[in-house]
PDB file of C-alpha atoms in Angstrom:
ATOM      1  CA  UNK A   1     -14.084  10.336  33.171  1.00 92.00           C
ATOM      2  CA  UNK A   2     -15.551  12.819  30.615  1.00 96.00           C
ATOM      3  CA  UNK A   3     -15.034  12.176  26.917  1.00 96.00           C
ATOM      4  CA  UNK A   4     -16.109  14.298  23.955  1.00 97.00           C
ATOM      5  CA  UNK A   5     -16.893  12.368  20.773  1.00 97.00           C
ATOM      6  CA  UNK A   6     -16.428  13.935  17.312  1.00 93.00           C
ATOM      7  CA  UNK A   7     -19.180  16.428  16.589  1.00 90.00           C
ATOM      8  CA  UNK A   8     -21.527  15.922  14.877  1.00 94.00           C
ATOM      9  CA  UNK A   9     -21.534  12.112  15.089  1.00 96.00           C
ATOM     10  CA  UNK A  10     -23.917   9.603  13.660  1.00 97.00           C
ATOM     11  CA  UNK A  11     -26.195   7.915  16.226  1.00 97.00           C
ATOM     12  CA  UNK A  12     -25.871   4.181  15.477  1.00 97.00           C
ATOM     13  CA  UNK A  13     -22.076   3.802  15.923  1.00 97.00           C
ATOM     14  CA  UNK A  14     -22.149   5.601  19.327  1.00 98.00           C
ATOM     15  CA  UNK A  15     -25.065   3.407  20.417  1.00 97.00           C
ATOM     16  CA  UNK A  16     -23.139   0.145  19.463  1.00 97.00           C
ATOM     17  CA  UNK A  17     -20.056   1.524  21.198  1.00 97.00           C
ATOM     18  CA  UNK A  18     -22.104   2.025  24.391  1.00 97.00           C
ATOM     19  CA  UNK A  19     -23.383  -1.494  24.148  1.00 97.00           C
ATOM     20  CA  UNK A  20     -19.875  -2.796  23.730  1.00 98.00           C
ATOM     21  CA  UNK A  21     -18.422  -0.735  26.597  1.00 98.00           C
ATOM     22  CA  UNK A  22     -21.203  -1.906  28.870  1.00 98.00           C
ATOM     23  CA  UNK A  23     -20.735  -5.608  27.855  1.00 97.00           C
ATOM     24  CA  UNK A  24     -17.068  -5.522  28.595  1.00 97.00           C
ATOM     25  CA  UNK A  25     -17.004  -3.662  31.794  1.00 96.00           C
ATOM     26  CA  UNK A  26     -16.746  -5.146  35.322  1.00 95.00           C
ATOM     27  CA  UNK A  27     -17.040  -4.004  38.968  1.00 92.00           C
ATOM     28  CA  UNK A  28     -13.747  -2.174  38.696  1.00 95.00           C
ATOM     29  CA  UNK A  29     -14.416  -0.255  35.407  1.00 97.00           C
ATOM     30  CA  UNK A  30     -14.573   3.610  36.048  1.00 96.00           C
ATOM     31  CA  UNK A  31     -17.794   5.334  35.230  1.00 97.00           C
ATOM     32  CA  UNK A  32     -17.734   7.600  32.132  1.00 97.00           C
ATOM     33  CA  UNK A  33     -19.794  10.333  30.556  1.00 98.00           C
ATOM     34  CA  UNK A  34     -19.576  10.562  26.779  1.00 98.00           C
ATOM     35  CA  UNK A  35     -20.639  13.960  25.385  1.00 98.00           C
ATOM     36  CA  UNK A  36     -21.616  14.568  21.745  1.00 97.00           C
ATOM     37  CA  UNK A  37     -23.892  16.441  19.229  1.00 98.00           C
ATOM     38  CA  UNK A  38     -25.574  14.032  16.781  1.00 98.00           C
ATOM     39  CA  UNK A  39     -26.275  14.397  13.193  1.00 98.00           C
ATOM     40  CA  UNK A  40     -30.000  14.757  12.751  1.00 98.00           C
ATOM     41  CA  UNK A  41     -31.883  11.520  13.715  1.00 98.00           C
ATOM     42  CA  UNK A  42     -35.145  10.388  15.182  1.00 97.00           C
ATOM     43  CA  UNK A  43     -34.839   7.635  17.700  1.00 96.00           C
ATOM     44  CA  UNK A  44     -37.581   5.433  19.013  1.00 94.00           C
ATOM     45  CA  UNK A  45     -37.372   3.519  22.352  1.00 91.00           C
ATOM     46  CA  UNK A  46     -38.082  -0.127  22.771  1.00 89.00           C
ATOM     47  CA  UNK A  47     -41.837   0.649  23.280  1.00 84.00           C
ATOM     48  CA  UNK A  48     -41.836   3.368  20.675  1.00 86.00           C
ATOM     49  CA  UNK A  49     -44.942   3.682  18.559  1.00 89.00           C
ATOM     50  CA  UNK A  50     -44.652   4.524  14.914  1.00 88.00           C
ATOM     51  CA  UNK A  51     -47.745   6.657  14.990  1.00 91.00           C
ATOM     52  CA  UNK A  52     -45.818   9.317  17.001  1.00 92.00           C
ATOM     53  CA  UNK A  53     -43.716   9.855  13.762  1.00 92.00           C
ATOM     54  CA  UNK A  54     -45.847  12.504  12.067  1.00 91.00           C
ATOM     55  CA  UNK A  55     -43.691  13.900   9.341  1.00 92.00           C
ATOM     56  CA  UNK A  56     -40.151  12.665   9.534  1.00 91.00           C
ATOM     57  CA  UNK A  57     -39.224  13.761   6.056  1.00 92.00           C
ATOM     58  CA  UNK A  58     -35.562  12.908   5.207  1.00 94.00           C
ATOM     59  CA  UNK A  59     -34.422  12.598   8.745  1.00 96.00           C
ATOM     60  CA  UNK A  60     -33.255   9.031   9.483  1.00 96.00           C
ATOM     61  CA  UNK A  61     -35.118   6.908  11.966  1.00 96.00           C
ATOM     62  CA  UNK A  62     -33.457   4.444  14.355  1.00 96.00           C
ATOM     63  CA  UNK A  63     -35.102   1.887  16.648  1.00 95.00           C
ATOM     64  CA  UNK A  64     -33.130   2.000  19.774  1.00 95.00           C
ATOM     65  CA  UNK A  65     -32.970  -0.187  22.966  1.00 94.00           C
ATOM     66  CA  UNK A  66     -33.478   2.685  25.327  1.00 95.00           C
ATOM     67  CA  UNK A  67     -36.713   3.217  27.144  1.00 91.00           C
ATOM     68  CA  UNK A  68     -39.317   5.869  26.078  1.00 88.00           C
ATOM     69  CA  UNK A  69     -40.896   6.806  22.856  1.00 91.00           C
ATOM     70  CA  UNK A  70     -39.638   9.087  20.010  1.00 94.00           C
ATOM     71  CA  UNK A  71     -37.260  12.020  20.235  1.00 95.00           C
ATOM     72  CA  UNK A  72     -34.967  14.009  17.985  1.00 97.00           C
ATOM     73  CA  UNK A  73     -31.225  14.500  18.189  1.00 98.00           C
ATOM     74  CA  UNK A  74     -29.356  17.179  16.226  1.00 97.00           C
ATOM     75  CA  UNK A  75     -26.708  19.794  16.191  1.00 97.00           C
ATOM     76  CA  UNK A  76     -27.076  22.359  19.010  1.00 98.00           C
ATOM     77  CA  UNK A  77     -28.162  19.724  21.475  1.00 98.00           C
ATOM     78  CA  UNK A  78     -25.757  18.125  23.882  1.00 98.00           C
ATOM     79  CA  UNK A  79     -26.277  14.486  24.653  1.00 98.00           C
ATOM     80  CA  UNK A  80     -24.562  13.136  27.794  1.00 98.00           C
ATOM     81  CA  UNK A  81     -24.307   9.350  27.753  1.00 98.00           C
ATOM     82  CA  UNK A  82     -23.924   8.357  31.352  1.00 98.00           C
ATOM     83  CA  UNK A  83     -22.195   4.842  31.547  1.00 98.00           C
ATOM     84  CA  UNK A  84     -22.699   4.236  35.183  1.00 98.00           C
ATOM     85  CA  UNK A  85     -22.509   1.231  37.504  1.00 97.00           C
ATOM     86  CA  UNK A  86     -25.779   1.521  39.378  1.00 97.00           C
ATOM     87  CA  UNK A  87     -25.183  -1.439  41.689  1.00 95.00           C
ATOM     88  CA  UNK A  88     -21.737  -0.017  42.796  1.00 95.00           C
ATOM     89  CA  UNK A  89     -23.420   3.356  43.567  1.00 95.00           C
ATOM     90  CA  UNK A  90     -26.436   1.689  45.294  1.00 95.00           C
ATOM     91  CA  UNK A  91     -28.890   3.454  42.951  1.00 95.00           C
ATOM     92  CA  UNK A  92     -32.300   2.011  41.996  1.00 95.00           C
ATOM     93  CA  UNK A  93     -33.788   2.983  38.622  1.00 95.00           C
ATOM     94  CA  UNK A  94     -36.007   5.709  40.102  1.00 95.00           C
ATOM     95  CA  UNK A  95     -33.032   7.181  41.916  1.00 96.00           C
ATOM     96  CA  UNK A  96     -31.042   7.203  38.778  1.00 96.00           C
ATOM     97  CA  UNK A  97     -33.656   8.953  36.769  1.00 96.00           C
ATOM     98  CA  UNK A  98     -33.901  11.639  39.477  1.00 96.00           C
ATOM     99  CA  UNK A  99     -30.043  11.990  39.321  1.00 97.00           C
ATOM    100  CA  UNK A 100     -30.298  12.649  35.557  1.00 97.00           C
ATOM    101  CA  UNK A 101     -33.055  15.219  35.940  1.00 97.00           C
ATOM    102  CA  UNK A 102     -31.329  16.785  38.924  1.00 97.00           C
ATOM    103  CA  UNK A 103     -28.135  17.279  36.845  1.00 98.00           C
ATOM    104  CA  UNK A 104     -29.980  18.851  33.905  1.00 98.00           C
ATOM    105  CA  UNK A 105     -31.988  21.151  36.307  1.00 98.00           C
ATOM    106  CA  UNK A 106     -28.805  22.166  38.068  1.00 97.00           C
ATOM    107  CA  UNK A 107     -27.029  22.887  34.767  1.00 98.00           C
ATOM    108  CA  UNK A 108     -29.922  25.013  33.565  1.00 98.00           C
ATOM    109  CA  UNK A 109     -29.876  26.965  36.871  1.00 97.00           C
ATOM    110  CA  UNK A 110     -26.079  27.530  36.449  1.00 97.00           C
ATOM    111  CA  UNK A 111     -26.835  29.324  33.234  1.00 97.00           C
ATOM    112  CA  UNK A 112     -29.576  31.462  34.479  1.00 96.00           C
ATOM    113  CA  UNK A 113     -32.700  29.244  33.892  1.00 97.00           C
ATOM    114  CA  UNK A 114     -33.879  28.865  37.426  1.00 95.00           C
ATOM    115  CA  UNK A 115     -37.439  27.690  36.793  1.00 95.00           C
ATOM    116  CA  UNK A 116     -36.741  24.280  35.166  1.00 96.00           C
ATOM    117  CA  UNK A 117     -38.805  21.521  36.724  1.00 96.00           C
ATOM    118  CA  UNK A 118     -40.062  17.885  36.485  1.00 94.00           C
ATOM    119  CA  UNK A 119     -43.620  16.893  35.564  1.00 92.00           C
ATOM    120  CA  UNK A 120     -45.170  13.947  37.444  1.00 89.00           C
ATOM    121  CA  UNK A 121     -45.243  10.743  35.402  1.00 87.00           C
ATOM    122  CA  UNK A 122     -43.363  12.309  32.438  1.00 90.00           C
ATOM    123  CA  UNK A 123     -39.590  11.904  32.772  1.00 92.00           C
ATOM    124  CA  UNK A 124     -37.358  14.751  31.516  1.00 95.00           C
ATOM    125  CA  UNK A 125     -37.013  18.497  32.336  1.00 97.00           C
ATOM    126  CA  UNK A 126     -39.499  21.252  31.583  1.00 97.00           C
ATOM    127  CA  UNK A 127     -39.723  25.022  31.709  1.00 97.00           C
ATOM    128  CA  UNK A 128     -42.806  27.275  32.017  1.00 94.00           C
ATOM    129  CA  UNK A 129     -44.152  28.206  28.556  1.00 91.00           C
ATOM    130  CA  UNK A 130     -46.896  30.675  27.742  1.00 81.00           C
ATOM    131  CA  UNK A 131     -49.956  31.182  29.903  1.00 78.00           C
ATOM    132  CA  UNK A 132     -52.116  28.926  31.978  1.00 76.00           C
ATOM    133  CA  UNK A 133     -49.490  26.887  33.683  1.00 80.00           C
ATOM    134  CA  UNK A 134     -48.215  25.199  30.429  1.00 90.00           C
ATOM    135  CA  UNK A 135     -44.705  23.818  30.138  1.00 95.00           C
ATOM    136  CA  UNK A 136     -42.208  22.978  27.310  1.00 96.00           C
ATOM    137  CA  UNK A 137     -39.690  20.205  27.225  1.00 97.00           C
ATOM    138  CA  UNK A 138     -35.977  21.267  27.401  1.00 98.00           C
ATOM    139  CA  UNK A 139     -34.260  17.919  28.203  1.00 98.00           C
ATOM    140  CA  UNK A 140     -35.181  14.409  27.436  1.00 97.00           C
ATOM    141  CA  UNK A 141     -34.105  11.137  29.177  1.00 96.00           C
ATOM    142  CA  UNK A 142     -33.614   7.725  27.817  1.00 95.00           C
ATOM    143  CA  UNK A 143     -31.998   4.846  29.711  1.00 96.00           C
ATOM    144  CA  UNK A 144     -31.193   1.277  29.473  1.00 96.00           C
ATOM    145  CA  UNK A 145     -30.051  -1.012  32.377  1.00 97.00           C
ATOM    146  CA  UNK A 146     -28.039  -4.139  31.727  1.00 96.00           C
ATOM    147  CA  UNK A 147     -26.791  -6.274  34.542  1.00 95.00           C
ATOM    148  CA  UNK A 148     -26.760  -3.224  36.854  1.00 96.00           C
ATOM    149  CA  UNK A 149     -24.966  -1.044  34.280  1.00 97.00           C
ATOM    150  CA  UNK A 150     -26.687   1.974  32.728  1.00 98.00           C
ATOM    151  CA  UNK A 151     -26.195   3.506  29.308  1.00 97.00           C
ATOM    152  CA  UNK A 152     -27.923   6.075  27.158  1.00 97.00           C
ATOM    153  CA  UNK A 153     -28.620   9.217  29.294  1.00 97.00           C
ATOM    154  CA  UNK A 154     -29.912  12.855  28.846  1.00 98.00           C
ATOM    155  CA  UNK A 155     -30.224  15.124  26.004  1.00 98.00           C
ATOM    156  CA  UNK A 156     -30.258  18.824  26.802  1.00 98.00           C
ATOM    157  CA  UNK A 157     -31.375  21.423  24.010  1.00 98.00           C
ATOM    158  CA  UNK A 158     -28.893  24.254  24.039  1.00 98.00           C
ATOM    159  CA  UNK A 159     -29.174  26.266  20.769  1.00 98.00           C
ATOM    160  CA  UNK A 160     -30.645  24.243  17.884  1.00 97.00           C
ATOM    161  CA  UNK A 161     -33.077  24.203  15.041  1.00 97.00           C
ATOM    162  CA  UNK A 162     -36.172  23.033  16.831  1.00 97.00           C
ATOM    163  CA  UNK A 163     -38.377  22.508  13.723  1.00 96.00           C
ATOM    164  CA  UNK A 164     -37.617  18.672  13.542  1.00 96.00           C
ATOM    165  CA  UNK A 165     -39.503  18.269  16.797  1.00 96.00           C
ATOM    166  CA  UNK A 166     -42.736  19.361  14.826  1.00 95.00           C
ATOM    167  CA  UNK A 167     -42.338  16.114  12.880  1.00 94.00           C
ATOM    168  CA  UNK A 168     -43.079  13.995  15.946  1.00 93.00           C
ATOM    169  CA  UNK A 169     -45.055  13.880  19.045  1.00 91.00           C
ATOM    170  CA  UNK A 170     -42.082  14.423  21.380  1.00 89.00           C
ATOM    171  CA  UNK A 171     -41.690  11.495  23.881  1.00 85.00           C
ATOM    172  CA  UNK A 172     -45.154  10.399  22.799  1.00 87.00           C
ATOM    173  CA  UNK A 173     -47.027  13.439  23.883  1.00 86.00           C
ATOM    174  CA  UNK A 174     -49.214  15.055  21.290  1.00 86.00           C
ATOM    175  CA  UNK A 175     -48.854  18.831  21.215  1.00 86.00           C
ATOM    176  CA  UNK A 176     -45.902  18.997  23.555  1.00 91.00           C
ATOM    177  CA  UNK A 177     -43.815  22.115  22.823  1.00 95.00           C
ATOM    178  CA  UNK A 178     -39.965  21.668  22.808  1.00 97.00           C
ATOM    179  CA  UNK A 179     -37.599  24.596  23.503  1.00 97.00           C
ATOM    180  CA  UNK A 180     -33.910  25.170  23.963  1.00 97.00           C
ATOM    181  CA  UNK A 181     -31.765  27.272  26.254  1.00 98.00           C
ATOM    182  CA  UNK A 182     -31.541  30.014  23.758  1.00 97.00           C
ATOM    183  CA  UNK A 183     -35.302  30.258  23.563  1.00 95.00           C
ATOM    184  CA  UNK A 184     -35.231  30.813  27.307  1.00 96.00           C
ATOM    185  CA  UNK A 185     -32.713  33.613  26.943  1.00 95.00           C
ATOM    186  CA  UNK A 186     -29.537  31.605  27.820  1.00 96.00           C
ATOM    187  CA  UNK A 187     -27.275  31.673  24.783  1.00 95.00           C
ATOM    188  CA  UNK A 188     -24.399  29.336  25.430  1.00 96.00           C
ATOM    189  CA  UNK A 189     -22.278  26.965  23.318  1.00 95.00           C
ATOM    190  CA  UNK A 190     -22.699  23.266  23.487  1.00 97.00           C
ATOM    191  CA  UNK A 191     -19.144  22.536  24.680  1.00 97.00           C
ATOM    192  CA  UNK A 192     -19.535  24.757  27.771  1.00 97.00           C
ATOM    193  CA  UNK A 193     -23.000  23.398  28.719  1.00 98.00           C
ATOM    194  CA  UNK A 194     -22.072  19.771  28.044  1.00 98.00           C
ATOM    195  CA  UNK A 195     -18.953  19.935  30.317  1.00 97.00           C
ATOM    196  CA  UNK A 196     -21.069  21.459  33.132  1.00 98.00           C
ATOM    197  CA  UNK A 197     -23.709  18.774  32.747  1.00 98.00           C
ATOM    198  CA  UNK A 198     -21.106  15.882  32.770  1.00 98.00           C
ATOM    199  CA  UNK A 199     -19.463  17.378  35.835  1.00 97.00           C
ATOM    200  CA  UNK A 200     -22.816  17.438  37.639  1.00 97.00           C
ATOM    201  CA  UNK A 201     -23.615  13.934  36.549  1.00 97.00           C
ATOM    202  CA  UNK A 202     -20.406  12.517  37.892  1.00 96.00           C
ATOM    203  CA  UNK A 203     -20.352  14.462  41.113  1.00 94.00           C
ATOM    204  CA  UNK A 204     -23.930  13.403  41.780  1.00 93.00           C
ATOM    205  CA  UNK A 205     -22.930   9.743  41.921  1.00 91.00           C
ATOM    206  CA  UNK A 206     -22.989   8.415  45.482  1.00 88.00           C
ATOM    207  CA  UNK A 207     -19.818   6.813  46.770  1.00 85.00           C
ATOM    208  CA  UNK A 208     -19.575   3.115  46.025  1.00 78.00           C
ATOM    209  CA  UNK A 209     -21.560   0.728  48.281  1.00 67.00           C
ATOM    210  CA  UNK A 210     -19.239  -1.557  50.104  1.00 56.00           C
ATOM    211  CA  UNK A 211     -19.644  -5.228  49.283  1.00 54.00           C
ATOM    212  CA  UNK A 212     -18.508  -7.282  52.054  1.00 49.00           C
ATOM    213  CA  UNK A 213     -17.299 -10.781  51.129  1.00 41.00           C
ATOM    214  CA  UNK A 214     -19.583 -13.603  51.985  1.00 41.00           C
ATOM    215  CA  UNK A 215     -18.660 -15.843  54.895  1.00 34.00           C
TER     216      UNK A 215
END
């Protein structure tokens, strides 16, 4: 199931709704992807270090329960919250991270950005930038697993004001450049990109793993 939230929407109510959905679900609950654009906000993961907030200005800061360091959400970026039952799909965390990255890389390729890639030890999706083999980040991941159920997800920069990323060390990396699809020559609207990303996320889920009754 794919569901669009009101755009733009504040971060904290969506976060609390994800937590409530996850706490209430069971082995029969269908997986969902929630799509949204957030009002401007900086979020820090559970291990987030305040020193990576360089100049937040008037943008609100939220301490979240996802993994990772600090990132920015704002209009022009699509956030796909993947509410998945990883046990039912037979996915380990490493597999799930790869699924999220693959979905973002595939979506970018669908819109003409064929050189998106991973970086070892740095979750997310990157594109070549400048000379000398440098890369810039175009999609960020943040996940939380509770009782085998995943929430949070992936944020893909579509066509946004990138200046707030200058107020942080994105994902905890000093000097990391952040770009969007428009910077890469792919001008698309958030709704079109979001729906493609959600479709790729859902179709990438493996069929449920059979759980035979004991005995």
